[in-house]
Amino acid sequence: MRNNKYYTIYLEWAEKIKSGEIKPGEILPSENDLTKTYKTSRETIRKALNLLAQNGFIQKVKGKGSIVLDVQKMSLPFSGLVSFKEVSEHSGMKTKTTVHEFALMKPNEFIKQQLQASPKDEVWKIVRSRNINGEEIILDKDYLLRKHVPFLSKEICEGSIYEYLEKKLKLNISFAKKEIIVEKVTDEDRKYLELDRFDHIVVVKNHVYLDDAALFQYTESRHRLDKFRFVDFARRGL
Amino acid sequence: MRNNKYYTIYLEWAEKIKSGEIKPGEILPSENDLTKTYKTSRETIRKALNLLAQNGFIQKVKGKGSIVLDVQKMSLPFSGLVSFKEVSEHSGMKTKTTVHEFALMKPNEFIKQQLQASPKDEVWKIVRSRNINGEEIILDKDYLLRKHVPFLSKEICEGSIYEYLEKKLKLNISFAKKEIIVEKVTDEDRKYLELDRFDHIVVVKNHVYLDDAALFQYTESRHRLDKFRFVDFARRGL
DNA sequence: AAGTGGTCTAGACCACAAC
DNA sequence: TTGTGGTCTAGACCACTTT
């Protein structure tokens, strides 16, 4: 994956904590011990431990050591930036994706605004619904700038767009600005989802950026109220 | 505040970006330049820049430099761990807090579970509603372990509990596990909030931890659907 | 070729917790 | 007093972008 020393060490201990080999409340070996076992410098060990702390695996306490946190009940999957496919694979639910719209279009005013596109930019529009355990629950509306994604197909959209972008196109998705609000249900929502008598829907709006800070995708993920869940680990201040 | 060199540098550039003195798309001085202007080592500069990157102020690109991101439209306030008071002060809205319940109690089963409390722990229970621009919109239910908060008063709860905990009690709130879901409206919600004909409500559940990794507070923040908004900046992978 | 950020090293001194 | 994590330094080499 990466040939960073500190990242390998991070993965190794993240795995030990996730698997339960090390239990919440226990203390990791000290930084000095770790420099010896890994034959590396202390700053490198500290980079690995800081990653663990940032991601909610440990809490570092001055004078004491690195305390393992309870990461089990976090059900991390929905946190941060993850694609539907990654989530569903981890959670072991039966899922199915249906593509309802797939087109290359000129951006309308709304999309031009969201993607900061120029009038001559072309945009892929994809509308998909997600079936989880037999119910149509999520409606995903994706808009991608053709500038960054020259080719796309309906078949790719039935799988994971992200996998295609990262593995085939070697695009590096780097960060996203996310907004969660609740909106009134639209006709489109009712058309593709099983909404019963719900008249509101949770909308997750995402602006996604590449590693050169270029905005390349705008996504609206529309979730039925009763099935929506978002979990997050947040450190205060810095 | 802190006498870290890297944190001071971070604050300085965060301010320059927030104020618009440096505009989105511009490039920061190189790390080598910054070591000279601050007469410090490169690793220290890098700590400051990494903080800026983590918090969505810049994007670092190898071979190019640190690109300033558009932080304006993020309306950061609701991101991560922030108290109601901090949010309302930044946004300049007229807000008012009403304390409906204030008591020291033995934890029931639910609270015992949420706070991982022993039967002999005592718990502060506070129920407050938040009035924003003349409407009762948010219902906050707080449970704090007396173990960590020996004294509390109704007056303190009318202001900011967090300010009291951090400034007076010198508690260091360090991180939180947050969960956002939608629930059916309860009688209690209707009693204290102006819910019109909404029959669902957005619930933000928070488990809050001190810097020694001790869980000390469980909070449910219940928001009227139409007024709820959550924004987040998320980096992919590490 | 020159400049940029990314990784890594081997030391140093400090504040804090435990013994 | 000893061990812990937190900060800081001055150097090194690398991969990448720009000129």
Coordinates of C-alpha atoms (C1' of nucleotides) in Angstrom, one line a residue:
Chain A
M1 CA 0.0 0.0 0.0
R2 CA 2.4 2.6 1.2
N3 CA 6.1 2.1 2.0
N4 CA 6.0 4.5 5.0
K5 CA 7.5 3.1 8.1
Y6 CA 5.1 5.0 10.3
Y7 CA 2.1 4.1 8.3
T8 CA 2.9 0.4 8.5
I9 CA 3.3 0.6 12.3
Y10 CA 0.0 2.5 12.5
L11 CA -1.8 -0.2 10.5
E12 CA -0.3 -2.9 12.7
W13 CA -1.5 -1.5 15.9
A14 CA -4.8 -0.4 14.5
E15 CA -5.4 -4.0 13.6
K16 CA -4.4 -5.2 17.0
I17 CA -6.9 -2.9 18.6
K18 CA -9.7 -3.5 16.1
S19 CA -9.4 -7.3 16.5
G20 CA -9.5 -7.1 20.3
E21 CA -5.9 -8.5 20.7
I22 CA -5.4 -5.4 22.8
K23 CA -8.3 -4.4 25.0
P24 CA -9.7 -1.0 25.9
G25 CA -8.0 0.4 29.0
E26 CA -4.8 -1.3 28.3
I27 CA -1.6 0.7 27.8
L28 CA 0.6 0.4 24.7
P29 CA 4.3 -0.1 25.0
S30 CA 6.1 3.2 25.6
E31 CA 7.5 5.2 22.7
N32 CA 11.0 4.3 23.8
D33 CA 10.2 0.6 23.8
L34 CA 8.6 0.9 20.4
T35 CA 11.7 2.6 19.0
K36 CA 13.7 -0.5 20.0
T37 CA 11.3 -3.1 18.7
Y38 CA 11.0 -1.4 15.4
K39 CA 14.6 -0.1 15.3
T40 CA 13.5 3.4 14.3
S41 CA 13.6 6.9 15.7
R42 CA 11.1 8.2 18.2
E43 CA 9.6 10.8 15.9
T44 CA 8.6 8.0 13.5
I45 CA 6.9 6.1 16.3
R46 CA 5.2 9.3 17.4
K47 CA 3.8 9.8 13.9
A48 CA 2.2 6.3 14.0
L49 CA 0.8 6.9 17.5
N50 CA -0.6 10.3 16.5
L51 CA -2.4 8.6 13.7
L52 CA -3.9 6.1 16.1
A53 CA -5.0 9.0 18.4
Q54 CA -6.5 11.0 15.5
N55 CA -8.6 8.1 14.5
G56 CA -9.9 7.3 17.9
F57 CA -7.9 4.2 18.7
I58 CA -5.9 5.5 21.6
Q59 CA -5.7 8.4 24.0
K60 CA -2.2 9.7 24.8
V61 CA -1.7 10.8 28.4
K62 CA 1.4 12.7 29.5
G63 CA 3.5 10.8 32.1
K64 CA 1.3 7.7 31.7
G65 CA 1.2 6.3 28.2
S66 CA -1.1 5.5 25.4
I67 CA -4.5 4.2 26.6
V68 CA -6.4 1.9 24.2
L69 CA -10.0 3.2 23.6
D70 CA -13.1 1.2 23.0
V71 CA -13.4 1.3 19.2
Q72 CA -15.8 -1.6 18.9
K73 CA -19.0 0.3 19.8
M74 CA -18.2 3.1 17.4
S75 CA -19.2 1.1 14.4
L76 CA -16.8 3.3 12.5
P77 CA -18.0 2.6 8.9
F78 CA -20.2 5.6 8.5
S79 CA -17.6 8.0 9.8
G80 CA -15.9 10.5 7.6
L81 CA -15.4 9.8 3.9
V82 CA -16.5 6.4 2.9
S83 CA -18.4 5.1 -0.1
F84 CA -21.6 3.1 0.0
K85 CA -19.8 0.0 -1.3
E86 CA -17.1 0.1 1.4
V87 CA -19.8 0.5 4.0
S88 CA -22.0 -2.3 2.9
E89 CA -19.1 -4.7 2.5
H90 CA -18.0 -4.1 6.0
S91 CA -21.4 -4.4 7.5
G92 CA -22.3 -7.6 5.7
M93 CA -25.8 -6.4 4.6
K94 CA -27.4 -7.5 1.4
T95 CA -27.3 -4.5 -0.9
K96 CA -28.2 -3.8 -4.5
T97 CA -27.7 -0.7 -6.6
T98 CA -30.0 0.4 -9.4
V99 CA -29.0 3.1 -11.9
H100 CA -32.0 5.2 -12.8
E101 CA -30.3 8.0 -14.7
F102 CA -26.9 8.1 -16.5
A103 CA -26.0 11.0 -18.7
L104 CA -23.4 13.5 -19.8
M105 CA -24.9 17.0 -19.6
K106 CA -24.3 20.7 -19.7
P107 CA -24.5 21.9 -16.1
N108 CA -27.6 23.9 -15.1
E109 CA -27.3 26.9 -12.8
F110 CA -27.4 24.8 -9.6
I111 CA -24.7 22.4 -10.7
K112 CA -22.5 25.2 -12.1
Q113 CA -22.6 26.7 -8.7
Q114 CA -22.0 23.5 -6.7
L115 CA -19.1 22.4 -8.9
Q116 CA -17.7 25.9 -9.7
A117 CA -17.9 24.9 -13.3
S118 CA -17.5 27.1 -16.3
P119 CA -20.3 27.1 -18.9
K120 CA -18.3 24.8 -21.3
D121 CA -17.6 22.2 -18.7
E122 CA -19.4 18.9 -19.2
V123 CA -20.8 17.0 -16.2
W124 CA -21.7 13.3 -15.6
K125 CA -25.1 13.0 -13.9
I126 CA -25.9 9.7 -12.1
V127 CA -29.0 8.9 -10.1
R128 CA -28.9 5.6 -8.2
S129 CA -31.0 4.0 -5.5
R130 CA -29.6 1.7 -2.9
N131 CA -31.5 -1.4 -1.8
I132 CA -30.6 -2.6 1.7
N133 CA -32.0 -5.9 2.9
G134 CA -34.9 -5.7 0.4
E135 CA -35.9 -2.0 0.8
E136 CA -35.1 0.9 -1.4
I137 CA -33.7 3.3 1.2
I138 CA -31.0 5.6 -0.2
L139 CA -31.1 7.8 -3.3
D140 CA -27.7 9.0 -4.5
K141 CA -27.4 11.9 -7.0
D142 CA -23.9 12.3 -8.3
Y143 CA -22.4 15.0 -10.5
L144 CA -18.8 14.6 -11.7
L145 CA -16.8 17.0 -13.8
R146 CA -15.8 15.4 -17.1
K147 CA -12.6 17.4 -17.0
H148 CA -11.4 14.9 -14.4
V149 CA -13.4 11.8 -15.5
P150 CA -13.1 11.5 -19.3
F151 CA -15.0 8.2 -19.5
L152 CA -17.7 6.6 -17.4
S153 CA -20.3 3.9 -18.0
K154 CA -23.6 2.6 -16.6
E155 CA -21.9 -0.6 -15.7
I156 CA -19.3 1.2 -13.6
C157 CA -22.0 3.0 -11.8
E158 CA -23.7 -0.2 -10.8
G159 CA -20.5 -1.1 -8.9
S160 CA -18.4 1.4 -7.1
I161 CA -17.6 4.6 -8.8
Y162 CA -14.9 5.4 -6.2
E163 CA -13.1 2.1 -6.9
Y164 CA -13.0 2.9 -10.6
L165 CA -11.8 6.5 -10.0
E166 CA -9.0 5.4 -7.6
K167 CA -7.9 2.1 -9.1
K168 CA -8.4 2.7 -12.8
L169 CA -8.1 6.4 -13.2
K170 CA -5.6 6.8 -10.4
L171 CA -7.5 9.8 -9.1
N172 CA -6.5 10.6 -5.5
I173 CA -9.6 11.6 -3.6
S174 CA -8.3 13.7 -0.7
F175 CA -11.0 15.5 1.3
A176 CA -14.6 16.5 1.3
K177 CA -16.9 19.1 2.8
K178 CA -20.0 17.4 4.2
E179 CA -23.3 19.0 5.2
I180 CA -26.2 17.1 6.8
I181 CA -29.7 18.6 6.7
V182 CA -33.3 17.5 6.5
E183 CA -35.5 18.4 3.5
K184 CA -39.0 17.8 2.4
V185 CA -39.5 14.7 0.3
T186 CA -39.5 15.4 -3.4
D187 CA -41.4 13.6 -6.2
E188 CA -38.1 12.1 -7.3
D189 CA -37.6 10.6 -3.8
R190 CA -41.0 9.0 -3.9
K191 CA -40.5 7.7 -7.3
Y192 CA -37.4 5.7 -6.5
L193 CA -37.6 5.0 -2.8
E194 CA -40.0 3.2 -0.5
L195 CA -40.9 6.1 1.7
D196 CA -44.3 5.0 3.2
R197 CA -45.7 8.1 4.9
F198 CA -42.4 9.8 5.7
D199 CA -42.6 13.4 4.4
H200 CA -39.0 14.4 5.2
I201 CA -35.7 12.9 4.2
V202 CA -32.1 13.3 5.5
V203 CA -29.8 14.8 2.9
V204 CA -26.0 14.5 3.0
K205 CA -24.4 17.0 0.6
N206 CA -20.8 16.3 -0.3
H207 CA -18.3 18.4 -2.1
V208 CA -15.4 16.1 -2.9
Y209 CA -11.8 17.3 -3.8
L210 CA -8.8 15.7 -5.3
D211 CA -5.3 15.9 -3.8
D212 CA -4.4 19.0 -5.8
A213 CA -7.4 20.7 -4.2
A214 CA -9.5 20.6 -7.3
L215 CA -13.3 20.2 -6.7
F216 CA -14.4 17.4 -9.0
Q217 CA -17.7 15.9 -7.6
Y218 CA -20.9 17.0 -5.9
T219 CA -23.1 14.4 -4.4
E220 CA -26.5 14.3 -2.6
S221 CA -27.1 11.2 -0.6
R222 CA -30.8 11.1 0.4
H223 CA -31.6 8.7 3.3
R224 CA -35.0 7.6 4.6
L225 CA -35.3 9.0 8.1
D226 CA -35.6 5.8 10.0
K227 CA -32.5 4.2 8.4
F228 CA -30.2 7.1 8.7
R229 CA -27.2 6.9 11.0
F230 CA -24.0 9.0 11.1
V231 CA -21.2 8.4 13.6
D232 CA -18.2 10.5 14.2
F233 CA -15.1 10.7 16.4
A234 CA -14.2 14.3 17.1
R235 CA -11.2 15.7 19.0
R236 CA -11.7 19.1 20.6
G237 CA -9.7 22.1 19.6
L238 CA -6.8 21.0 17.4
Chain B
M1 CA -3.3 30.1 25.6
R2 CA -0.5 27.7 24.8
N3 CA 3.2 28.4 24.6
N4 CA 3.8 26.0 21.8
K5 CA 5.7 27.6 18.9
Y6 CA 3.9 25.5 16.3
Y7 CA 0.5 26.2 17.7
T8 CA 1.1 30.0 17.7
I9 CA 2.2 29.8 14.1
Y10 CA -0.9 27.7 13.3
L11 CA -3.2 30.3 14.9
E12 CA -1.5 33.1 13.1
W13 CA -2.1 31.6 9.6
A14 CA -5.5 30.2 10.4
E15 CA -6.5 33.8 11.3
K16 CA -5.0 35.2 8.0
I17 CA -7.0 32.6 6.1
K18 CA -10.3 33.1 8.0
S19 CA -10.0 36.9 7.7
G20 CA -9.5 36.7 3.9
E21 CA -6.0 38.3 4.1
I22 CA -4.9 35.3 2.1
K23 CA -7.4 34.1 -0.5
P24 CA -8.4 30.6 -1.6
G25 CA -6.1 29.3 -4.3
E26 CA -3.1 31.3 -3.1
I27 CA 0.1 29.5 -2.1
L28 CA 1.6 29.9 1.4
P29 CA 5.3 30.7 1.7
S30 CA 7.4 27.5 1.4
E31 CA 8.4 25.6 4.5
N32 CA 12.0 26.7 4.0
D33 CA 10.9 30.3 3.9
L34 CA 8.8 30.0 7.0
T35 CA 11.7 28.4 9.0
K36 CA 13.6 31.7 8.2
T37 CA 10.9 34.1 9.1
Y38 CA 10.1 32.3 12.3
K39 CA 13.7 31.3 13.0
T40 CA 12.7 27.8 13.8
S41 CA 13.2 24.3 12.5
R42 CA 11.4 22.8 9.6
E43 CA 9.6 20.1 11.6
T44 CA 8.1 22.8 13.8
I45 CA 6.8 24.6 10.7
R46 CA 5.4 21.3 9.4
K47 CA 3.5 20.7 12.6
A48 CA 1.8 24.1 12.2
L49 CA 1.0 23.4 8.5
N50 CA -0.3 19.9 9.3
L51 CA -2.7 21.4 11.7
L52 CA -3.9 23.8 9.1
A53 CA -4.4 20.9 6.7
Q54 CA -6.3 18.8 9.2
N55 CA -8.6 21.6 9.9
G56 CA -9.4 22.3 6.3
F57 CA -7.5 25.6 5.9
I58 CA -4.9 24.4 3.3
Q59 CA -4.1 21.5 1.0
K60 CA -0.4 20.5 0.8
V61 CA 0.7 19.4 -2.6
K62 CA 4.1 17.7 -3.1
G63 CA 6.4 19.8 -5.3
K64 CA 4.0 22.7 -5.4
G65 CA 3.3 24.1 -2.0
S66 CA 0.4 24.7 0.4
I67 CA -2.8 25.8 -1.3
V68 CA -5.3 27.9 0.7
L69 CA -8.8 26.4 0.6
D70 CA -12.1 28.2 0.7
V71 CA -13.0 28.1 4.4
Q72 CA -15.6 30.8 4.2
K73 CA -18.5 28.8 2.9
M74 CA -17.9 26.0 5.4
S75 CA -19.6 27.9 8.2
L76 CA -17.4 25.9 10.5
P77 CA -19.3 26.5 13.8
F78 CA -21.4 23.3 13.8
S79 CA -18.4 21.1 13.0
G80 CA -16.9 18.7 15.5
L81 CA -17.2 19.3 19.1
V82 CA -18.6 22.7 19.9
S83 CA -21.0 23.9 22.6
F84 CA -24.3 25.6 21.9
K85 CA -23.0 28.8 23.5
E86 CA -19.9 28.9 21.3
V87 CA -22.0 28.3 18.2
S88 CA -24.6 31.0 19.0
E89 CA -21.9 33.6 19.8
H90 CA -20.2 33.1 16.5
S91 CA -23.3 33.2 14.5
G92 CA -24.7 36.3 16.1
M93 CA -28.3 34.9 16.6
K94 CA -30.5 35.9 19.5
T95 CA -30.5 32.9 21.8
K96 CA -31.9 32.0 25.1
T97 CA -31.6 29.0 27.3
T98 CA -34.3 27.7 29.7
V99 CA -33.6 25.1 32.4
H100 CA -36.5 22.7 32.8
E101 CA -35.0 20.1 35.0
F102 CA -32.0 20.2 37.2
A103 CA -31.3 17.3 39.7
L104 CA -28.8 15.0 41.2
M105 CA -30.0 11.5 40.8
K106 CA -29.2 7.8 40.9
P107 CA -28.6 6.6 37.4
N108 CA -31.3 4.4 35.9
E109 CA -30.4 1.5 33.6
F110 CA -30.2 3.5 30.5
I111 CA -27.9 6.1 32.0
K112 CA -25.8 3.5 33.8
Q113 CA -25.2 2.0 30.4
Q114 CA -24.4 5.2 28.6
L115 CA -22.0 6.5 31.2
Q116 CA -20.6 3.1 32.2
A117 CA -21.5 4.1 35.8
S118 CA -21.5 1.9 38.9
P119 CA -24.7 1.7 40.9
K120 CA -23.3 4.1 43.6
D121 CA -22.3 6.8 41.1
E122 CA -24.4 9.9 41.3
V123 CA -25.4 11.8 38.1
W124 CA -26.4 15.3 37.3
K125 CA -29.4 15.5 35.0
I126 CA -30.1 18.7 33.2
V127 CA -32.9 19.3 30.7
R128 CA -32.7 22.6 28.8
S129 CA -34.4 24.1 25.8
R130 CA -32.7 26.5 23.4
N131 CA -34.6 29.4 21.9
I132 CA -33.2 30.8 18.7
N133 CA -34.6 33.9 17.2
G134 CA -37.8 33.5 19.2
E135 CA -38.5 29.8 18.6
E136 CA -37.9 26.9 21.0
I137 CA -35.9 24.6 18.7
I138 CA -33.4 22.5 20.5
L139 CA -33.9 20.3 23.6
D140 CA -30.6 19.3 25.3
K141 CA -30.6 16.5 27.9
D142 CA -27.3 16.3 29.7
Y143 CA -26.1 13.7 32.2
L144 CA -22.8 14.3 34.0
L145 CA -21.0 12.0 36.4
R146 CA -20.7 13.7 39.9
K147 CA -17.4 11.9 40.3
H148 CA -15.9 14.5 37.9
V149 CA -18.2 17.4 38.6
P150 CA -18.7 17.7 42.4
F151 CA -20.8 20.9 42.2
L152 CA -23.2 22.4 39.7
S153 CA -26.1 24.9 39.9
K154 CA -29.1 25.9 37.9
E155 CA -27.5 29.3 37.3
I156 CA -24.4 27.7 35.7
C157 CA -26.7 25.6 33.4
E158 CA -28.4 28.8 32.2
G159 CA -25.0 29.9 30.9
S160 CA -22.5 27.5 29.4
I161 CA -21.7 24.3 31.3
Y162 CA -18.6 23.8 29.2
E163 CA -17.2 27.1 30.1
Y164 CA -17.7 26.3 33.8
L165 CA -16.1 22.9 33.4
E166 CA -13.1 24.1 31.6
K167 CA -12.4 27.4 33.2
K168 CA -13.5 26.9 36.8
L169 CA -13.1 23.1 37.2
K170 CA -10.1 23.0 34.9
L171 CA -11.5 19.8 33.3
N172 CA -9.9 19.1 29.9
I173 CA -12.5 17.9 27.5
S174 CA -10.6 15.9 25.0
F175 CA -12.8 14.0 22.6
A176 CA -16.3 12.8 21.9
K177 CA -18.1 10.0 20.0
K178 CA -21.0 11.5 18.2
E179 CA -24.0 9.7 16.6
I180 CA -26.7 11.4 14.6
I181 CA -30.0 9.7 14.0
V182 CA -33.7 10.6 13.5
E183 CA -36.3 9.5 16.1
K184 CA -40.0 9.9 16.6
V185 CA -41.0 12.9 18.6
T186 CA -41.7 12.2 22.3
D187 CA -44.1 13.9 24.7
E188 CA -41.2 15.6 26.3
D189 CA -40.1 17.1 23.0
R190 CA -43.6 18.4 22.4
K191 CA -43.8 19.8 25.9
Y192 CA -40.7 22.0 25.6
L193 CA -40.3 22.7 21.9
E194 CA -42.5 24.3 19.2
L195 CA -42.7 21.4 16.9
D196 CA -45.9 22.3 14.9
R197 CA -46.8 19.1 13.0
F198 CA -43.3 17.6 12.8
D199 CA -43.5 14.0 14.0
H200 CA -39.7 13.3 13.8
I201 CA -36.7 14.9 15.4
V202 CA -33.0 14.8 14.8
V203 CA -31.1 13.4 17.8
V204 CA -27.3 14.0 18.3
K205 CA -26.0 11.6 20.9
N206 CA -22.7 12.5 22.4
H207 CA -20.3 10.6 24.7
V208 CA -17.8 13.0 26.0
Y209 CA -14.4 12.1 27.4
L210 CA -11.7 13.9 29.4
D211 CA -8.0 13.9 28.5
D212 CA -7.3 10.9 30.7
A213 CA -9.8 9.0 28.6
A214 CA -12.5 8.9 31.3
L215 CA -16.1 9.1 30.1
F216 CA -17.8 11.9 32.1
Q217 CA -20.8 13.1 30.1
Y218 CA -23.6 11.8 27.9
T219 CA -25.7 14.3 26.0
E220 CA -28.7 14.1 23.7
S221 CA -29.3 17.2 21.6
R222 CA -32.7 17.1 20.0
H223 CA -33.2 19.4 17.0
R224 CA -36.3 20.3 15.1
L225 CA -36.0 18.9 11.6
D226 CA -36.1 22.1 9.7
K227 CA -33.5 23.9 11.8
F228 CA -30.9 21.1 11.9
R229 CA -27.6 21.5 10.2
F230 CA -24.3 19.7 10.6
V231 CA -21.2 20.5 8.6
D232 CA -17.9 18.6 8.6
F233 CA -14.6 18.6 6.9
A234 CA -13.3 15.0 6.4
R235 CA -9.9 13.8 5.0
R236 CA -9.9 10.4 3.4
G237 CA -7.9 7.6 4.8
L238 CA -5.4 9.0 7.3
Chain C
dA1 C1' 18.7 22.1 -12.2
dA2 C1' 16.3 24.2 -8.5
dG3 C1' 12.5 24.3 -5.4
dT4 C1' 8.8 21.9 -3.1
dG5 C1' 6.8 18.9 0.4
dG6 C1' 7.4 13.8 2.6
dT7 C1' 10.1 10.8 5.4
dC8 C1' 13.5 9.7 8.8
dT9 C1' 17.2 10.2 12.2
dA10 C1' 19.6 11.1 16.8
dG11 C1' 19.9 13.8 19.8
dA12 C1' 18.1 17.5 23.5
dC13 C1' 15.2 19.6 27.2
dC14 C1' 10.7 19.9 29.4
dA15 C1' 6.2 18.8 32.2
dC16 C1' 3.9 15.4 34.2
dA17 C1' 2.8 10.8 36.7
dA18 C1' 4.2 7.0 39.3
dC19 C1' 7.0 4.8 42.6
Chain D
dT1 C1' 14.1 9.4 41.1
dT2 C1' 12.6 7.2 37.0
dG3 C1' 9.8 6.8 33.1
dT4 C1' 6.4 8.8 30.3
dG5 C1' 4.8 11.7 26.4
dG6 C1' 5.4 16.9 24.3
dT7 C1' 8.3 20.0 22.0
dC8 C1' 12.1 21.4 19.3
dT9 C1' 16.5 21.1 16.6
dA10 C1' 19.7 20.5 12.5
dG11 C1' 20.6 17.8 9.5
dA12 C1' 19.8 14.1 5.6
dC13 C1' 17.7 11.8 1.5
dC14 C1' 13.7 11.1 -1.4
dA15 C1' 9.7 12.0 -4.9
dC16 C1' 7.6 15.3 -7.2
dT17 C1' 6.7 19.8 -9.9
dT18 C1' 8.4 23.7 -12.1
dT19 C1' 11.7 26.3 -14.8

